[in-house]
Short mmCIF file of C-alpha atoms in Angstrom, two decimals:
data_model
loop_
_atom_site.label_atom_id
_atom_site.label_comp_id
_atom_site.label_asym_id
_atom_site.label_seq_id
_atom_site.Cartn_x
_atom_site.Cartn_y
_atom_site.Cartn_z
CA MET A 39 -7.39 18.61 -5.15
CA SER A 40 -9.23 17.34 -2.09
CA GLN A 41 -8.89 13.65 -1.26
CA MET A 42 -12.55 13.79 -0.13
CA THR A 43 -11.42 12.95 3.42
CA ARG A 44 -9.93 9.68 2.20
CA ARG A 45 -12.12 8.02 -0.42
CA GLN A 46 -15.36 9.62 0.63
CA PHE A 47 -17.31 8.76 -2.51
CA THR A 48 -20.49 7.52 -0.89
CA ALA A 49 -21.03 10.67 1.21
CA SER A 50 -20.94 14.20 -0.45
CA ALA A 51 12.89 -1.70 14.32
CA GLY A 52 15.35 -1.08 16.57
CA VAL A 53 17.93 -3.83 16.33
CA LEU A 54 17.00 -6.94 14.34
CA ALA A 55 17.89 -10.36 15.68
CA VAL A 56 18.51 -12.30 12.46
CA ALA A 57 18.96 -15.99 13.21
CA THR A 58 18.71 -19.36 11.47
CA MET A 59 15.81 -21.52 12.56
CA LEU A 60 16.87 -24.67 14.36
CA ALA A 61 14.92 -27.87 14.83
CA GLY A 62 14.88 -27.35 18.60
CA CYS A 63 14.27 -24.37 20.81
CA SER A 64 15.77 -23.74 24.23
CA GLU A 65 12.51 -22.27 25.54
CA SER A 66 10.61 -25.40 24.52
CA SER A 67 13.22 -27.61 26.18
CA GLU A 68 12.87 -25.66 29.42
CA SER A 69 9.10 -26.06 29.20
CA ASP A 70 9.50 -29.81 28.74
CA GLN A 71 11.67 -30.02 31.87
CA ARG A 72 8.92 -28.28 33.84
CA GLY A 73 6.37 -30.68 32.47
CA ASP A 74 4.58 -27.95 30.49
CA ALA A 75 3.51 -28.40 26.88
CA PRO A 76 6.14 -27.09 24.47
CA LYS A 77 5.40 -23.85 22.68
CA GLU A 78 4.08 -23.97 19.16
CA ARG A 79 6.52 -22.81 16.52
CA ILE A 80 4.93 -20.00 14.53
CA VAL A 81 6.39 -18.64 11.32
CA VAL A 82 5.32 -15.33 9.80
CA VAL A 83 6.09 -14.95 6.10
CA GLY A 84 6.81 -11.35 5.21
CA ALA A 85 8.28 -8.44 7.20
CA GLY A 86 5.93 -5.76 5.92
CA MET A 87 3.48 -4.03 8.23
CA ALA A 88 1.11 -7.01 8.49
CA GLY A 89 3.90 -9.48 9.25
CA LEU A 90 5.67 -7.22 11.73
CA ALA A 91 2.40 -6.47 13.53
CA ALA A 92 1.56 -10.16 13.84
CA ALA A 93 5.06 -11.14 14.97
CA ARG A 94 5.25 -8.29 17.47
CA ARG A 95 1.92 -9.27 19.05
CA LEU A 96 2.85 -12.95 19.23
CA ALA A 97 6.34 -12.28 20.59
CA ASP A 98 4.95 -9.94 23.23
CA ALA A 99 2.59 -12.75 24.27
CA GLY A 100 5.59 -15.04 24.76
CA MET A 101 5.13 -17.14 21.63
CA ASP A 102 7.96 -18.75 19.65
CA VAL A 103 7.82 -16.76 16.41
CA THR A 104 10.18 -16.26 13.50
CA VAL A 105 9.73 -13.96 10.51
CA LEU A 106 10.92 -15.03 7.05
CA GLU A 107 11.48 -12.17 4.60
CA ALA A 108 12.51 -12.55 0.95
CA ARG A 109 14.07 -9.10 0.72
CA ASP A 110 17.33 -7.92 2.24
CA ARG A 111 15.40 -5.37 4.29
CA ILE A 112 12.28 -5.17 6.40
CA GLY A 113 9.23 -3.09 5.51
CA GLY A 114 7.88 -4.76 2.37
CA ARG A 115 5.87 -2.15 0.47
CA MET A 116 7.04 0.35 3.08
CA TRP A 117 10.45 1.38 1.75
CA THR A 118 12.27 4.39 3.14
CA ASN A 119 15.21 5.38 0.93
CA THR A 120 17.89 7.82 2.14
CA SER A 121 20.16 7.93 -0.91
CA LEU A 122 19.20 11.54 -1.68
CA GLY A 123 20.31 12.63 1.77
CA VAL A 124 16.83 12.67 3.35
CA PRO A 125 14.35 9.88 4.12
CA ILE A 126 11.93 9.36 1.22
CA ASP A 127 9.15 6.77 1.33
CA LEU A 128 9.11 5.10 -2.08
CA GLY A 129 6.14 2.91 -1.21
CA ALA A 130 3.56 3.63 1.48
CA ALA A 131 3.95 7.21 2.65
CA TRP A 132 0.83 8.65 4.30
CA ILE A 133 -1.05 7.93 7.48
CA HIS A 134 -4.57 8.24 6.08
CA GLY A 135 -6.77 9.75 8.78
CA THR A 136 -5.03 10.27 12.10
CA GLU A 137 -7.90 9.91 14.57
CA ASN A 138 -8.17 6.49 16.25
CA ASN A 139 -5.70 5.14 13.67
CA PRO A 140 -3.39 2.45 15.12
CA ILE A 141 -0.53 3.84 13.01
CA THR A 142 -0.90 7.15 14.80
CA GLU A 143 -0.38 5.28 18.07
CA LEU A 144 2.76 3.66 16.68
CA ALA A 145 4.04 7.04 15.53
CA ASP A 146 3.38 8.42 19.00
CA GLN A 147 5.36 5.57 20.56
CA VAL A 148 8.48 6.41 18.58
CA GLY A 149 7.95 10.17 18.64
CA ALA A 150 7.78 10.31 14.84
CA ARG A 151 7.25 13.77 13.41
CA ARG A 152 4.23 14.17 11.14
CA VAL A 153 3.40 16.76 8.49
CA GLU A 154 -0.08 17.28 7.08
CA THR A 155 -0.58 17.32 3.31
CA ASP A 156 -3.04 19.94 2.08
CA PHE A 157 -4.77 18.45 -0.96
CA ASP A 158 -7.43 21.17 -1.05
CA ASN A 159 -5.35 23.92 -2.66
CA PRO A 160 -3.34 22.50 -5.54
CA VAL A 161 -1.54 24.63 -8.10
CA LEU A 162 -2.43 23.42 -11.61
CA TYR A 163 -0.52 23.92 -14.84
CA GLN A 164 -1.92 23.49 -18.34
CA ASP A 165 0.23 23.95 -21.44
CA GLY A 166 2.95 25.34 -19.22
CA GLU A 167 0.73 28.07 -17.75
CA GLU A 168 -0.49 28.26 -14.18
CA LEU A 169 -4.28 28.19 -13.98
CA SER A 170 -6.10 30.78 -11.91
CA SER A 171 -7.30 29.91 -8.44
CA GLU A 172 -10.87 30.47 -9.67
CA VAL A 173 -10.46 27.78 -12.33
CA VAL A 174 -8.92 25.41 -9.80
CA GLN A 175 -11.67 25.90 -7.21
CA ASN A 176 -14.34 25.55 -9.89
CA THR A 177 -12.75 22.25 -10.94
CA ILE A 178 -12.77 21.06 -7.33
CA GLN A 179 -16.43 21.96 -6.94
CA ARG A 180 -17.35 20.17 -10.16
CA TRP A 181 -15.41 17.11 -9.04
CA GLN A 182 -17.17 17.07 -5.67
CA GLN A 183 -20.51 16.98 -7.48
CA ILE A 184 -19.27 14.19 -9.75
CA THR A 185 -18.26 12.09 -6.74
CA LYS A 186 -21.70 12.56 -5.22
CA ASP A 187 -23.30 11.49 -8.49
CA LEU A 188 -21.01 8.46 -8.68
CA GLY A 189 -21.98 7.55 -5.14
CA ALA A 190 -25.64 7.61 -6.10
CA LEU A 191 -24.99 5.45 -9.15
CA SER A 192 -22.99 2.93 -7.14
CA GLU A 193 -25.98 2.18 -4.91
CA ASN A 194 -27.81 0.51 -7.81
CA ALA A 195 -24.85 -0.60 -9.91
CA GLY A 196 -24.52 -4.15 -11.16
CA ASP A 197 -21.59 -6.45 -10.53
CA ASP A 198 -20.31 -5.94 -14.07
CA GLU A 199 -20.38 -2.13 -14.06
CA SER A 200 -17.15 -0.17 -13.85
CA VAL A 201 -16.39 3.31 -12.58
CA ALA A 202 -15.79 4.23 -16.22
CA ASN A 203 -19.44 3.37 -16.92
CA GLY A 204 -20.47 5.72 -14.15
CA LEU A 205 -18.18 8.53 -15.25
CA ALA A 206 -19.62 8.33 -18.76
CA GLU A 207 -23.01 9.21 -17.25
CA VAL A 208 -22.04 12.02 -14.87
CA ALA A 209 -18.87 13.66 -16.18
CA ASP A 210 -17.54 15.30 -19.33
CA MET A 211 -14.60 13.02 -19.95
CA ASN A 212 -13.42 15.23 -22.83
CA ASP A 213 -12.68 18.05 -20.40
CA PRO A 214 -8.92 18.09 -19.63
CA LEU A 215 -9.56 19.32 -16.09
CA ILE A 216 -11.95 16.47 -15.37
CA GLN A 217 -9.47 14.05 -16.95
CA TRP A 218 -6.88 15.40 -14.53
CA ALA A 219 -9.26 15.01 -11.61
CA VAL A 220 -9.89 11.37 -12.54
CA ALA A 221 -6.15 10.68 -12.90
CA SER A 222 -5.43 12.28 -9.54
CA GLU A 223 -8.47 11.36 -7.48
CA ILE A 224 -9.37 7.92 -8.79
CA VAL A 225 -6.29 6.47 -10.46
CA GLY A 226 -3.97 8.11 -7.96
CA GLU A 227 -6.13 6.95 -5.08
CA TYR A 228 -6.92 3.38 -6.05
CA ALA A 229 -3.82 2.72 -8.23
CA ALA A 230 -6.20 1.47 -10.92
CA ASP A 231 -8.06 2.86 -13.91
CA PRO A 232 -11.83 3.54 -13.96
CA GLU A 233 -12.32 0.64 -16.40
CA GLU A 234 -10.90 -1.75 -13.80
CA LEU A 235 -12.71 -0.49 -10.71
CA SER A 236 -16.07 -1.79 -9.55
CA LEU A 237 -18.70 0.95 -9.55
CA LYS A 238 -20.86 -1.07 -7.17
CA TRP A 239 -18.18 -1.04 -4.47
CA LEU A 240 -16.68 2.39 -5.07
CA GLY A 241 -16.16 4.10 -1.73
CA SER A 242 -17.26 1.06 0.29
CA GLU A 243 -14.11 1.07 2.40
CA GLY A 244 -13.90 2.73 5.79
CA GLU A 245 -11.91 5.79 6.74
CA PHE A 246 -10.57 7.45 9.85
CA ASP A 247 -11.22 11.09 10.61
CA GLY A 248 -8.37 13.56 10.55
CA PRO A 249 -5.86 14.69 7.95
CA ASP A 250 -3.48 12.73 5.75
CA VAL A 251 0.02 13.10 7.16
CA LEU A 252 3.51 12.21 5.96
CA LEU A 253 6.36 10.99 8.14
CA PRO A 254 9.51 13.10 7.61
CA GLY A 255 11.54 10.28 9.16
CA GLY A 256 9.89 7.72 6.91
CA TYR A 257 7.88 4.62 7.67
CA GLN A 258 11.18 2.89 8.53
CA GLU A 259 10.88 4.38 12.03
CA LEU A 260 7.68 2.44 12.64
CA ALA A 261 8.92 -0.76 10.99
CA GLN A 262 12.08 -0.76 13.09
CA HIS A 263 10.07 -0.11 16.22
CA LEU A 264 7.87 -3.15 15.59
CA ALA A 265 10.85 -5.31 14.61
CA ARG A 266 12.91 -4.66 17.75
CA GLY A 267 14.22 -7.94 19.15
CA LEU A 268 12.28 -10.12 16.72
CA ASP A 269 13.85 -13.18 15.09
CA ILE A 270 13.86 -12.13 11.42
CA GLN A 271 15.51 -14.04 8.59
CA LEU A 272 16.20 -11.81 5.61
CA GLY A 273 16.91 -13.11 2.11
CA THR A 274 14.59 -16.07 2.62
CA GLU A 275 12.24 -16.51 -0.32
CA ILE A 276 9.31 -18.92 -0.03
CA THR A 277 8.78 -21.20 -3.03
CA ARG A 278 6.45 -23.93 -1.74
CA VAL A 279 3.96 -24.33 1.10
CA THR A 280 2.98 -27.88 2.09
CA TYR A 281 0.36 -28.18 4.81
CA ASP A 282 -2.08 -30.50 6.56
CA ASP A 283 -4.14 -30.28 9.71
CA LYS A 284 -1.09 -30.74 11.93
CA ARG A 285 1.96 -28.99 10.43
CA VAL A 286 3.18 -26.65 7.72
CA ARG A 287 6.41 -27.03 5.76
CA LEU A 288 7.91 -24.08 3.90
CA GLU A 289 10.42 -24.66 1.13
CA THR A 290 12.65 -21.60 1.03
CA SER A 291 15.78 -20.34 -0.68
CA GLN A 292 17.58 -21.17 2.58
CA GLY A 293 16.17 -24.68 3.00
CA ALA A 294 13.03 -26.24 4.47
CA VAL A 295 11.36 -24.81 7.55
CA ASP A 296 8.72 -26.67 9.61
CA ALA A 297 6.15 -24.90 11.75
CA ASP A 298 3.04 -25.61 13.76
CA ARG A 299 1.34 -22.54 12.31
CA VAL A 300 2.17 -20.08 9.55
CA ILE A 301 0.85 -16.58 8.87
CA LEU A 302 1.30 -15.65 5.22
CA THR A 303 1.42 -11.90 4.57
CA ILE A 304 2.32 -12.28 0.90
CA PRO A 305 1.04 -9.42 -1.31
CA LEU A 306 -1.97 -10.21 -3.48
CA GLY A 307 0.15 -9.49 -6.54
CA VAL A 308 2.50 -12.34 -5.66
CA LEU A 309 -0.41 -14.69 -5.01
CA LYS A 310 -1.82 -13.75 -8.42
CA ALA A 311 1.53 -14.45 -10.07
CA GLY A 312 1.51 -18.03 -8.75
CA THR A 313 5.21 -18.04 -7.92
CA ILE A 314 4.51 -19.93 -4.69
CA THR A 315 3.21 -23.50 -4.96
CA PHE A 316 0.64 -24.68 -2.43
CA ASP A 317 0.32 -28.40 -1.69
CA PRO A 318 -2.52 -29.17 -1.54
CA PRO A 319 -3.78 -26.31 -3.70
CA LEU A 320 -5.62 -23.55 -1.88
CA PRO A 321 -9.41 -24.00 -1.61
CA ASP A 322 -11.38 -23.03 -4.71
CA GLU A 323 -13.08 -20.12 -2.96
CA LYS A 324 -9.74 -18.61 -2.00
CA GLN A 325 -8.23 -19.12 -5.44
CA SER A 326 -11.27 -17.52 -7.07
CA ALA A 327 -10.99 -14.54 -4.73
CA ILE A 328 -7.33 -14.11 -5.68
CA GLU A 329 -8.28 -14.12 -9.35
CA ARG A 330 -11.20 -11.68 -9.02
CA LEU A 331 -9.61 -9.05 -6.80
CA GLY A 332 -7.56 -6.32 -8.41
CA PHE A 333 -4.00 -5.38 -7.59
CA GLY A 334 -3.06 -1.85 -8.58
CA LEU A 335 0.10 0.07 -9.32
CA LEU A 336 1.28 3.45 -8.05
CA ASP A 337 4.83 4.50 -8.95
CA LYS A 338 6.93 7.50 -7.98
CA VAL A 339 9.56 9.66 -9.62
CA VAL A 340 11.48 11.64 -7.01
CA LEU A 341 13.45 14.69 -8.12
CA LYS A 342 15.90 16.68 -6.00
CA PHE A 343 17.03 20.14 -7.08
CA ASP A 344 19.56 22.75 -5.97
CA ARG A 345 16.75 25.11 -5.09
CA PRO A 346 12.96 25.20 -5.41
CA PHE A 347 11.46 26.80 -8.50
CA TRP A 348 7.81 25.98 -7.74
CA PRO A 349 5.14 27.85 -5.77
CA ASP A 350 4.43 27.31 -2.09
CA ALA A 351 1.81 24.58 -2.37
CA ASP A 352 1.69 20.98 -1.17
CA VAL A 353 0.36 19.64 -4.49
CA LEU A 354 1.23 20.57 -8.08
CA GLY A 355 -0.92 19.26 -10.94
CA LEU A 356 -0.11 18.81 -14.64
CA VAL A 357 -3.22 19.06 -16.83
CA GLY A 358 -3.39 17.84 -20.42
CA ALA A 359 -2.91 14.81 -22.61
CA ASP A 360 0.30 12.82 -22.51
CA GLN A 361 1.51 14.28 -19.23
CA PRO A 362 4.06 11.89 -17.66
CA VAL A 363 2.47 12.35 -14.21
CA PRO A 364 -0.79 13.99 -13.10
CA PHE A 365 0.46 15.43 -9.83
CA LEU A 366 3.50 16.00 -7.63
CA ILE A 367 3.97 16.46 -3.89
CA ASN A 368 6.14 19.31 -2.66
CA GLY A 369 8.91 17.65 -0.68
CA GLU A 370 9.90 20.88 1.05
CA ALA A 371 6.91 20.42 3.30
CA PHE A 372 8.17 17.15 4.81
CA ALA A 373 11.80 16.63 3.79
CA ASP A 374 13.18 20.12 4.41
CA ALA A 375 14.87 19.80 1.02
CA PRO A 376 14.04 21.00 -2.54
CA LEU A 377 12.27 17.81 -3.61
CA LEU A 378 9.32 16.96 -5.79
CA VAL A 379 7.66 13.52 -5.58
CA ALA A 380 5.70 12.72 -8.73
CA LEU A 381 3.06 9.97 -8.64
CA ARG A 382 1.32 8.04 -11.40
CA GLY A 383 -0.92 5.00 -11.31
CA GLY A 384 -2.73 2.38 -13.33
CA ARG A 385 -1.93 1.71 -16.96
CA GLU A 386 0.17 4.88 -17.29
CA ALA A 387 2.43 3.63 -14.53
CA ARG A 388 2.60 0.13 -16.01
CA ALA A 389 3.50 1.44 -19.47
CA ARG A 390 6.19 3.79 -18.16
CA GLU A 391 7.94 1.12 -16.08
CA ALA A 392 9.57 0.11 -19.37
CA LEU A 393 11.42 3.44 -19.45
CA SER A 394 14.97 3.78 -18.20
CA ASP A 395 15.49 5.88 -15.09
CA GLU A 396 17.03 8.59 -17.28
CA ASP A 397 14.04 8.72 -19.63
CA ALA A 398 11.50 8.58 -16.81
CA VAL A 399 13.19 11.52 -15.11
CA ALA A 400 13.66 13.45 -18.36
CA GLN A 401 9.93 13.23 -19.15
CA VAL A 402 8.93 14.77 -15.82
CA VAL A 403 11.65 17.42 -15.99
CA ALA A 404 10.51 18.43 -19.49
CA ALA A 405 6.86 18.61 -18.42
CA LEU A 406 7.83 20.90 -15.54
CA LYS A 407 10.19 22.94 -17.71
CA ALA A 408 12.59 22.39 -14.84
CA PRO A 409 16.38 22.55 -14.53
CA ASN A 410 18.24 19.27 -14.35
CA PRO A 411 17.82 17.65 -10.96
CA THR A 412 20.80 16.93 -8.73
CA GLY A 413 19.39 13.52 -7.81
CA SER A 414 16.47 11.26 -8.61
CA LEU A 415 14.73 8.00 -7.75
CA VAL A 416 12.31 5.95 -9.86
CA THR A 417 10.13 3.10 -8.58
CA ARG A 418 8.88 0.05 -10.47
CA TRP A 419 6.59 -1.81 -8.09
CA ALA A 420 5.05 -3.97 -10.82
CA GLU A 421 8.49 -5.32 -11.70
CA ASP A 422 9.30 -6.06 -8.06
CA PRO A 423 9.05 -9.88 -7.74
CA TYR A 424 8.09 -9.61 -4.07
CA ALA A 425 5.26 -7.12 -4.65
CA ARG A 426 4.06 -7.30 -8.31
CA GLY A 427 2.27 -4.00 -7.78
CA SER A 428 1.27 -1.61 -5.01
CA TYR A 429 -2.02 -2.50 -3.31
CA SER A 430 -5.38 -4.16 -3.80
CA PHE A 431 -8.63 -2.76 -5.13
CA LEU A 432 -12.16 -4.03 -5.72
CA ALA A 433 -12.17 -4.86 -9.40
CA VAL A 434 -15.24 -5.23 -11.62
CA GLY A 435 -16.80 -8.57 -10.66
CA SER A 436 -15.19 -8.72 -7.21
CA SER A 437 -16.58 -7.74 -3.82
CA PRO A 438 -15.54 -7.37 -0.17
CA ASP A 439 -16.57 -11.02 0.23
CA ASP A 440 -13.47 -11.92 -1.79
CA MET A 441 -11.29 -10.15 0.75
CA GLU A 442 -13.06 -12.05 3.50
CA ALA A 443 -12.41 -15.31 1.64
CA LEU A 444 -8.75 -14.38 1.23
CA ALA A 445 -8.51 -13.82 4.98
CA GLU A 446 -9.91 -17.24 5.94
CA PRO A 447 -7.37 -19.66 7.48
CA VAL A 448 -6.85 -23.10 5.93
CA ASN A 449 -6.82 -26.17 8.18
CA ASP A 450 -6.41 -23.89 11.19
CA ARG A 451 -2.68 -24.02 10.43
CA LEU A 452 -2.25 -21.66 7.49
CA ALA A 453 -3.37 -18.08 8.10
CA PHE A 454 -3.48 -15.10 5.73
CA ALA A 455 -2.91 -11.43 6.50
CA GLY A 456 -2.13 -8.25 4.57
CA GLU A 457 -4.02 -5.22 3.37
CA ALA A 458 -5.89 -7.26 0.72
CA THR A 459 -7.46 -9.36 3.50
CA ASN A 460 -9.02 -6.31 5.17
CA PRO A 461 -12.28 -5.38 3.40
CA GLU A 462 -12.78 -2.29 5.54
CA PHE A 463 -9.30 -0.77 5.25
CA PHE A 464 -7.65 -2.39 2.24
CA ALA A 465 -4.86 -0.54 0.41
CA THR A 466 -3.66 1.14 3.62
CA VAL A 467 -0.88 0.61 6.11
CA HIS A 468 -3.36 0.63 8.97
CA GLY A 469 -5.39 -2.03 7.15
CA ALA A 470 -2.28 -4.21 6.89
CA TYR A 471 -1.48 -3.61 10.55
CA GLN A 472 -4.99 -4.55 11.66
CA SER A 473 -4.87 -7.76 9.63
CA GLY A 474 -1.63 -8.84 11.29
CA ILE A 475 -3.06 -8.22 14.75
CA ARG A 476 -6.23 -10.09 13.73
CA GLU A 477 -4.31 -13.26 12.82
CA ALA A 478 -2.08 -13.07 15.87
CA GLU A 479 -5.15 -12.81 18.09
CA ARG A 480 -6.74 -15.73 16.24
CA ILE A 481 -3.76 -17.89 17.21
CA LEU A 482 -3.68 -16.60 20.79
CA GLY A 483 -7.37 -17.43 21.11
#
């Protein structure tokens, strides 16, 4: 099923230097001896794409910067797992639109191989039977018309109208094929259900031209490239942020850290959970934005087999009620191994996070009428305390202004970055990257 050229609803690191922060800094001392002003100490919270981008830019400009990361790895919601013998991205996976995309430039720098995903020619199964190509193409054409109609409705939609309201007007939601299209194209795209998504702002985000491509080596190649030589403290969880117009103090699992400036790249889901205390509390406008914005969920079930038993297509779809996943990606195309990567989002993903790994795998295997896999992986991003979900979306009652409010610094000392602070390219790796560069440049002036 076509991705509509990435949400087109409105039209038709190397080696890590992990060190403990000290009260002094040899570079600052040398500056003092020369009579120069000492460098500001800058702390970046989070070693995902936004944090690594910000730290890389600041370090390259000669700034004194340290990254604090709660996990025992870098990457954040980029997580390349190799336990099945090949790199598999369990979080962010695609470069969405390759032309003029800063992530494409990063991939070029490291020589990362890229493989295009063809969403336009899926193979669909209903009640265990493969549907004809005519039925599939007819479904795609009907869906394209529905997206155009939704785009027209969104232009005059009210703040309280959801995508579900729009679908009720322009689509037969009792049709299993349209239900599948919604699960794949809307829920799978935005990691949220139509009832949650704002109709008014559907498709308001930007997009780059070019295909969607996967990285056979995983996003870890890009994360490691950005992290090369940076001072990164792993296993350092932030619990409290105290700030004024002069300094910021971070209470962490490894003790207190003082900084002149801090860039917080904490996922919106963590901000919503309130596990980090701010003293004084964040401004009302920012807190309201955090509450209004949505934070979605997209989980994966990865299955490895002895040999492929599926047709030569990039995307396989499962049509019908109670399917454990709506679609799967053919891993042979990018992993050179007999793999299937199943994706599910929204409430279905949230409900199925309660399943054991064994049950989650068994459900997908049964739906595929597949042999037992030789290996598997199951994600639970909502249960992850350092993510609380996958990525942001514009919920009913929210707007891009909320993302702008989330991005605003506080007291010129406390900055915010991350995909949820980028109203043009939220929910993407390139959006996170841009936000990190934005805050680094704000500090550099």
